[in-house]
mmCIF file of C-alpha atoms in Angstrom:
data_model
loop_
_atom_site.group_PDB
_atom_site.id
_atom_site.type_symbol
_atom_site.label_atom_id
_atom_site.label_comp_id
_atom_site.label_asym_id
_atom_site.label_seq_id
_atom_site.Cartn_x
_atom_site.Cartn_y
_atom_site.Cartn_z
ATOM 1 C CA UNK A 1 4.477 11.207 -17.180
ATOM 2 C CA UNK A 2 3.044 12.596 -13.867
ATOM 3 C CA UNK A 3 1.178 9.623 -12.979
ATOM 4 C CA UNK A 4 -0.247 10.175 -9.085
ATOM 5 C CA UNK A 5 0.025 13.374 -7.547
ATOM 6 C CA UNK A 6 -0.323 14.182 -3.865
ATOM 7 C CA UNK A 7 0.043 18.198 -2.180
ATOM 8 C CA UNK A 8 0.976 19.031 -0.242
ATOM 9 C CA UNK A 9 4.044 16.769 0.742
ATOM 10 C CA UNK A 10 4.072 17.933 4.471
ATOM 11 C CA UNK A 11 1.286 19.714 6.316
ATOM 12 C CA UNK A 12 1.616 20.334 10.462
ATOM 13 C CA UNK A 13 -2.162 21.042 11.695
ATOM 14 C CA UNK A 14 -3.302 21.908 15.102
ATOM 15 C CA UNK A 15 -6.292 19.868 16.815
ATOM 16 C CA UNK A 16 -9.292 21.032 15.472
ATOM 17 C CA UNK A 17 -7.926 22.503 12.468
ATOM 18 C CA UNK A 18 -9.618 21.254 8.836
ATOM 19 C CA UNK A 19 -7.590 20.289 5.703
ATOM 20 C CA UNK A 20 -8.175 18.555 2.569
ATOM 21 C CA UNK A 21 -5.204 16.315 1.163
ATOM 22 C CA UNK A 22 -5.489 16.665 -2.842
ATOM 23 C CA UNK A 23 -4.625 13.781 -5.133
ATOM 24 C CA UNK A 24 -4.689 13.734 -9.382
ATOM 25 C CA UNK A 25 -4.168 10.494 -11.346
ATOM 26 C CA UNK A 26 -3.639 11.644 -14.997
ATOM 27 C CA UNK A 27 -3.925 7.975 -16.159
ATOM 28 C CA UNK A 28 -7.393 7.797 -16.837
ATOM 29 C CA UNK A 29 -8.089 5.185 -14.301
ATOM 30 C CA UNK A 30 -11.625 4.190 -12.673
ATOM 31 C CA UNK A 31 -10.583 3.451 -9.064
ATOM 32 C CA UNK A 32 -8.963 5.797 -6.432
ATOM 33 C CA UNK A 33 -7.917 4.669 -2.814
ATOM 34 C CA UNK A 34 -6.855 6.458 0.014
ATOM 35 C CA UNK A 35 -4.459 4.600 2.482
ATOM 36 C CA UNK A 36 -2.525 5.785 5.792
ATOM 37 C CA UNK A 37 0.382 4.209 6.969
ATOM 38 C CA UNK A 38 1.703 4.769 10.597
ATOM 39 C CA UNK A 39 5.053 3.821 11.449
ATOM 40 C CA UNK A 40 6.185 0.340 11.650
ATOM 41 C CA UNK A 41 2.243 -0.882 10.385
ATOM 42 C CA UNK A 42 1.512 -1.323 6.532
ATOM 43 C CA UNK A 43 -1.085 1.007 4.471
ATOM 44 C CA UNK A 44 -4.909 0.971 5.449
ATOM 45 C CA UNK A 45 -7.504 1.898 3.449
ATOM 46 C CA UNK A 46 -9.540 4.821 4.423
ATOM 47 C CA UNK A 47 -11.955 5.379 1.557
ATOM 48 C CA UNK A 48 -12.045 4.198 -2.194
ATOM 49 C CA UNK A 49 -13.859 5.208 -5.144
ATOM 50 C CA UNK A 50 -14.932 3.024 -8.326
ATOM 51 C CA UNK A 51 -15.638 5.829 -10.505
ATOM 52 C CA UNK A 52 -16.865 9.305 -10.339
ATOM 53 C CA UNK A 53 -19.716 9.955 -8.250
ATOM 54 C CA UNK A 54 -19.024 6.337 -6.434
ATOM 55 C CA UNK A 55 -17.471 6.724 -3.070
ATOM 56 C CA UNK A 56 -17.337 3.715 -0.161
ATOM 57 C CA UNK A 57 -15.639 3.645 3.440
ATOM 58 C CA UNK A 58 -12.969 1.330 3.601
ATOM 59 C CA UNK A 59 -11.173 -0.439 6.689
ATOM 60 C CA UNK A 60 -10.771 3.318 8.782
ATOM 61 C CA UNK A 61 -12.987 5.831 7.246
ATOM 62 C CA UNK A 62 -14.009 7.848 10.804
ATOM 63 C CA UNK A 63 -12.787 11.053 10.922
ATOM 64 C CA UNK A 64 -12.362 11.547 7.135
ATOM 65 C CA UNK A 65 -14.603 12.502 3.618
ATOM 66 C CA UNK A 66 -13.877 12.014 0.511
ATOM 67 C CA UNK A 67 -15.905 13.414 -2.757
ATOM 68 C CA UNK A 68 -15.050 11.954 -6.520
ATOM 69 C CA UNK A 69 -16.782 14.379 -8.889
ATOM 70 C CA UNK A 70 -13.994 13.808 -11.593
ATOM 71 C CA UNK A 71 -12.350 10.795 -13.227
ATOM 72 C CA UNK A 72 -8.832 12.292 -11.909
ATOM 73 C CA UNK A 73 -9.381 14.145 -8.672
ATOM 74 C CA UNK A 74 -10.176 12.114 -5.497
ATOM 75 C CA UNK A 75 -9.586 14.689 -2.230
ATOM 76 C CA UNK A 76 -9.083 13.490 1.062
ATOM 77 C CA UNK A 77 -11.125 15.732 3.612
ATOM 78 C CA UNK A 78 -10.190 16.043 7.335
ATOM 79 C CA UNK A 79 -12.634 18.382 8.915
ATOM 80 C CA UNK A 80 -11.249 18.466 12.921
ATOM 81 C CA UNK A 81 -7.909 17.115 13.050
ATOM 82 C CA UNK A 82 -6.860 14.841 16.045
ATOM 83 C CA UNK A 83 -3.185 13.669 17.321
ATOM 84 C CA UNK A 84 -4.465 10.367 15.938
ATOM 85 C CA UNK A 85 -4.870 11.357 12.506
ATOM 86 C CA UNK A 86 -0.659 11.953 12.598
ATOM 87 C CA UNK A 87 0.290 9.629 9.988
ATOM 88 C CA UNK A 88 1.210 8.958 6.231
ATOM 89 C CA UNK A 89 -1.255 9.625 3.844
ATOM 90 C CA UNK A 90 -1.259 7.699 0.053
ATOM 91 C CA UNK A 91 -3.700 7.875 -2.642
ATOM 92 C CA UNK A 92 -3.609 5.103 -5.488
ATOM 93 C CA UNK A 93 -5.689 4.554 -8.481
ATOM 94 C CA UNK A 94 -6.128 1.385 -10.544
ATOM 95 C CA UNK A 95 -7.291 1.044 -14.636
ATOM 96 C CA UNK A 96 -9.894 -1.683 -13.893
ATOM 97 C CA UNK A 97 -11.352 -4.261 -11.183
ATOM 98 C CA UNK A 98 -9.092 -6.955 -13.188
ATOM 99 C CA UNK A 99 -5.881 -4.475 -13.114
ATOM 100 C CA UNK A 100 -3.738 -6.154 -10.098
ATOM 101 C CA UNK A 101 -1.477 -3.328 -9.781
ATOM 102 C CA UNK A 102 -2.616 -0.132 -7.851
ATOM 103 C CA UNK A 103 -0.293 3.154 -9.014
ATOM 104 C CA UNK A 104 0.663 5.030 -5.378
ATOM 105 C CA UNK A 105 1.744 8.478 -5.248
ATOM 106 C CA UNK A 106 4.337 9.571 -3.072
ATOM 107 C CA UNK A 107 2.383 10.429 0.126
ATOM 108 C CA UNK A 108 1.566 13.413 2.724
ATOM 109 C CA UNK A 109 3.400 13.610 5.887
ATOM 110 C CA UNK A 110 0.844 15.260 8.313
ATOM 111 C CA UNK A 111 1.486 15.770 12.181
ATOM 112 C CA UNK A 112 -1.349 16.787 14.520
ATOM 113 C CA UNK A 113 -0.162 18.730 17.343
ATOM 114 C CA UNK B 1 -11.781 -8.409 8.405
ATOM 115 C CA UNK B 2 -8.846 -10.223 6.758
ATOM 116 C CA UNK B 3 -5.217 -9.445 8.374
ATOM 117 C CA UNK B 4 -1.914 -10.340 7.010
ATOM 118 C CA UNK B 5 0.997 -11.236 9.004
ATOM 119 C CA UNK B 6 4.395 -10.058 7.812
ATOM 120 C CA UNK B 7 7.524 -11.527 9.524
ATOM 121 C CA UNK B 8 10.332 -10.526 10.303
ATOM 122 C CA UNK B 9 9.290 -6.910 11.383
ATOM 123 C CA UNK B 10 13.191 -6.114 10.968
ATOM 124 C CA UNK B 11 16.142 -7.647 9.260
ATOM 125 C CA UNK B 12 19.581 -6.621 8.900
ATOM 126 C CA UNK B 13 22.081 -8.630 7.024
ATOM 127 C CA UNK B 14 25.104 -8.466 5.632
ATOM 128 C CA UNK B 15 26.112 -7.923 1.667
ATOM 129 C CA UNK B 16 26.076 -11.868 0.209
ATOM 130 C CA UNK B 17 23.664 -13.108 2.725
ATOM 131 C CA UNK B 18 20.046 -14.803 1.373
ATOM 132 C CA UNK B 19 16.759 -13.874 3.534
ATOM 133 C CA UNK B 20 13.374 -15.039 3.660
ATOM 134 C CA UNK B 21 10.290 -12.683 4.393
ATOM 135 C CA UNK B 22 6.677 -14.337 5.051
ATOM 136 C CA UNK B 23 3.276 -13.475 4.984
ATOM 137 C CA UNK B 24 0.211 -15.224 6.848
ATOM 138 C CA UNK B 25 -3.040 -14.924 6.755
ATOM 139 C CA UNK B 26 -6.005 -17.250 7.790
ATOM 140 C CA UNK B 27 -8.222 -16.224 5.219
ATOM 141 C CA UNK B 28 -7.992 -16.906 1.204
ATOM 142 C CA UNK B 29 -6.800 -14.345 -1.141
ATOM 143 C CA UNK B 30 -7.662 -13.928 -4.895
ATOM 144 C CA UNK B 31 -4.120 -13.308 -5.364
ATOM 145 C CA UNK B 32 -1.228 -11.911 -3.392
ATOM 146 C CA UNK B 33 0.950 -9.087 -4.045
ATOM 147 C CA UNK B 34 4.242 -7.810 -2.647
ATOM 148 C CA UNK B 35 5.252 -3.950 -2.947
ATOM 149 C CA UNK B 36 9.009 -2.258 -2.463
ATOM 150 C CA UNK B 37 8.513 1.344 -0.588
ATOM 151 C CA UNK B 38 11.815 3.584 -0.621
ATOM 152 C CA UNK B 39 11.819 6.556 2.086
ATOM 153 C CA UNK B 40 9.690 9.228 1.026
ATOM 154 C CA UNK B 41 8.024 7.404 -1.582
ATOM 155 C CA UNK B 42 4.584 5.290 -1.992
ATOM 156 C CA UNK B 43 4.927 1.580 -2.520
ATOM 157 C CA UNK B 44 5.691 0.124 -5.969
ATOM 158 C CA UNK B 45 5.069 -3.555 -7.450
ATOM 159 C CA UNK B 46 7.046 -6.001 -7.618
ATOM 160 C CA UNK B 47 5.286 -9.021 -8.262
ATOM 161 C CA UNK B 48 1.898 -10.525 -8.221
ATOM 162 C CA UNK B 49 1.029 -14.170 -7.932
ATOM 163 C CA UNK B 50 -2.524 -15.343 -8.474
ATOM 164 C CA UNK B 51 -2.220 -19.247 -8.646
ATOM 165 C CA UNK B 52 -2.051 -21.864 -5.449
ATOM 166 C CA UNK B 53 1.371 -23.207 -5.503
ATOM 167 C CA UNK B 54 2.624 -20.109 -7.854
ATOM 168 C CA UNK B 55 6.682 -19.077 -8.186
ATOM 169 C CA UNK B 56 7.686 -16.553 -9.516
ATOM 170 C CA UNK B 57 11.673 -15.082 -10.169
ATOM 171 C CA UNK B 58 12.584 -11.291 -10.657
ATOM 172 C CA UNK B 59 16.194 -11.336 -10.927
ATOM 173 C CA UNK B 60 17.443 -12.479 -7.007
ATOM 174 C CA UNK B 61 14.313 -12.408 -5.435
ATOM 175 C CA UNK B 62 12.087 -15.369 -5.671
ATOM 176 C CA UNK B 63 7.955 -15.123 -4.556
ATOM 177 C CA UNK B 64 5.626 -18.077 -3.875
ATOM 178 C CA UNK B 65 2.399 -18.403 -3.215
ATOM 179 C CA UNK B 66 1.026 -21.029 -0.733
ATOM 180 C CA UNK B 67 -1.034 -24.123 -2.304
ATOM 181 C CA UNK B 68 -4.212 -22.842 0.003
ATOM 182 C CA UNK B 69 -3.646 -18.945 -0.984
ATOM 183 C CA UNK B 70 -3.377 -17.972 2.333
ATOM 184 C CA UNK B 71 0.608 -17.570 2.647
ATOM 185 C CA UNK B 72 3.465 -16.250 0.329
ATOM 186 C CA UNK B 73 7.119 -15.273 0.499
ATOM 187 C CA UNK B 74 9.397 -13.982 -0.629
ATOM 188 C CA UNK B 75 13.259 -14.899 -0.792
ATOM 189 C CA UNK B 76 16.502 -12.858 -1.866
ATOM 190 C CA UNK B 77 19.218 -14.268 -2.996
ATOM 191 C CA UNK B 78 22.963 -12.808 -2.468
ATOM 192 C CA UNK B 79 21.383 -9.706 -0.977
ATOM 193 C CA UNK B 80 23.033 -6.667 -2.448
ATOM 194 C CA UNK B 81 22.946 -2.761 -0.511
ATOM 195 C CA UNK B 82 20.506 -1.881 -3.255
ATOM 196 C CA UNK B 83 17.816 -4.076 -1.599
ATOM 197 C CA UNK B 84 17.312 -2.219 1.708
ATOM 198 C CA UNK B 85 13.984 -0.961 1.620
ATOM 199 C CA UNK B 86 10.733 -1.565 3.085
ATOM 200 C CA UNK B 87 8.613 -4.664 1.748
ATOM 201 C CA UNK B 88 4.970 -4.885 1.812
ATOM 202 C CA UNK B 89 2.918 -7.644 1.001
ATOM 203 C CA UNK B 90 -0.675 -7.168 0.069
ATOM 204 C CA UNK B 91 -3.565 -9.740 -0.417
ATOM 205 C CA UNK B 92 -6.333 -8.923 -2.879
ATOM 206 C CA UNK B 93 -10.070 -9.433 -1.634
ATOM 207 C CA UNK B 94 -12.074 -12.112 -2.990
ATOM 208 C CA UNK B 95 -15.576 -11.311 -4.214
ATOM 209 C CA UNK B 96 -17.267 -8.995 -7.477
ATOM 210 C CA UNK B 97 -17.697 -6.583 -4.397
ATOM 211 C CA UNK B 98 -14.350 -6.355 -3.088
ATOM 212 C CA UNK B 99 -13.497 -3.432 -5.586
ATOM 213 C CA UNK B 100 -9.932 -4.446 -6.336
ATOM 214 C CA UNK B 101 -8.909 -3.660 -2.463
ATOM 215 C CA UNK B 102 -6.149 -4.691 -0.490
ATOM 216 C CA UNK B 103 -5.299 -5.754 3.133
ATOM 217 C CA UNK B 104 -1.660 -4.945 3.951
ATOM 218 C CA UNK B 105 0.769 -6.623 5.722
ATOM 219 C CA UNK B 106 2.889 -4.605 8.894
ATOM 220 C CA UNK B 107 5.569 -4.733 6.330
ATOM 221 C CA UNK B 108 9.621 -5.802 6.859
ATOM 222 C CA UNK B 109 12.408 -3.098 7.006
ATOM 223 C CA UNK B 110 15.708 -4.593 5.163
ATOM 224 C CA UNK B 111 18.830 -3.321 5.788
ATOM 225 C CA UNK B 112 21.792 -4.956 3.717
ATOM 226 C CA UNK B 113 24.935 -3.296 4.920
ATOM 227 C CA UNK B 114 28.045 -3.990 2.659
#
């Protein structure tokens, strides 16, 4: 029962430096999110997805892409890293719109130095 | 843009001792949740209430939901060690648009130490 799954766990980029953040839901569900959480704030949404093929910027979406070609796979793309971009990252997914509860996996630690 | 104010930031109490954690807002929800994160981990559900006025119990901890649906807490009980964690709550956008998302509060650290 794998449920969300994030890689890598910890990544340490230089500025400038690309990387995409990979997360699979194996639950079958329609909607994908992808939050960051700095220390000592709660999660905000970066980008979401309602299905494959359907992407929209959420609350902090500069500096980030995201692509949804599958039901399961929802990558998070960083294409020049900055210091600011140090953070938490954690992707959910939901069943439905009506579905309250959103299913997180267990996050990337990335540094920018 | 719809923020959520979560207070106390930090809280450290004692084995025994009850707590209260809030959660304010100025704007409406369609329903409010609250999450428990352990280190290392991503957030997991604990409770969702929907209705003005709403209560609901899960063992020791006890979550309301303000009349106007733009508050909640959430009280524990005889606070045990096992309860240290971080607590979230989350409010639910209104709308057909809104796409199931959430605004997050800054969330509250608990430490119970026995």
């Amino acid at each position: 029962n794998a449920g969300v799954t994030q890689t890598p766990k910890f990544r340490i980029l230089k500025i400038g430096q690309s990387m995409t953040l990979q997360c699979t839901q194996d639950m079958n569900h329609n909607y994908m999110y992808w939050y960051r959480q700095d220390p000592g704030m709660g999660l905000k949404l970066i980008y979401y997805s309602v299905g494959a093929g359907i992407t929209d910027k959420g609350e902090v979406p500069n500096g980030y892409n995201v692509s949804r070609s599958t039901t399961e796979d929802f990558p998070l793309r960083l294409e020049l890293a900055a210091p600011s971009q140090t953070s938490v990252y954690f992707c959910a997914s939901s069943p439905r719109l009506s579905s309250y509860e959103q299913y997180f996996g267990p996050g990337t630690r990335l540094t920018v130095t | 843009t719809q923020l959520l104010e979560q207070s106390p930031q930090f809280l450290s109490i004692q084995e025994g001792e009850n707590l209260t954690v809030y959660c304010n807002s100025s704007s409406v929800f369609s329903s409010l949740q609250w999450y428990r994160q352990e280190p290392g981990e991503g957030p997991v559900l604990l409770v969702t209430v929907v209705t003005g006025g709403e209560v609901k119990k899960l063992k020791r901890l006890t979550f309301q939901f303000g009349d106007a649906r733009k508050d909640s807490s959430l009280h524990i009980t005889a606070a045990q060690p096992g309860d240290t964690g971080l607590y979230l709550c989350a409010g639910r956008h209104a709308g057909g648009t809104s796409y199931g998302k959430l605004t997050f509060g800054q969330g509250t650290i608990l430490t119970v130490h026995p």
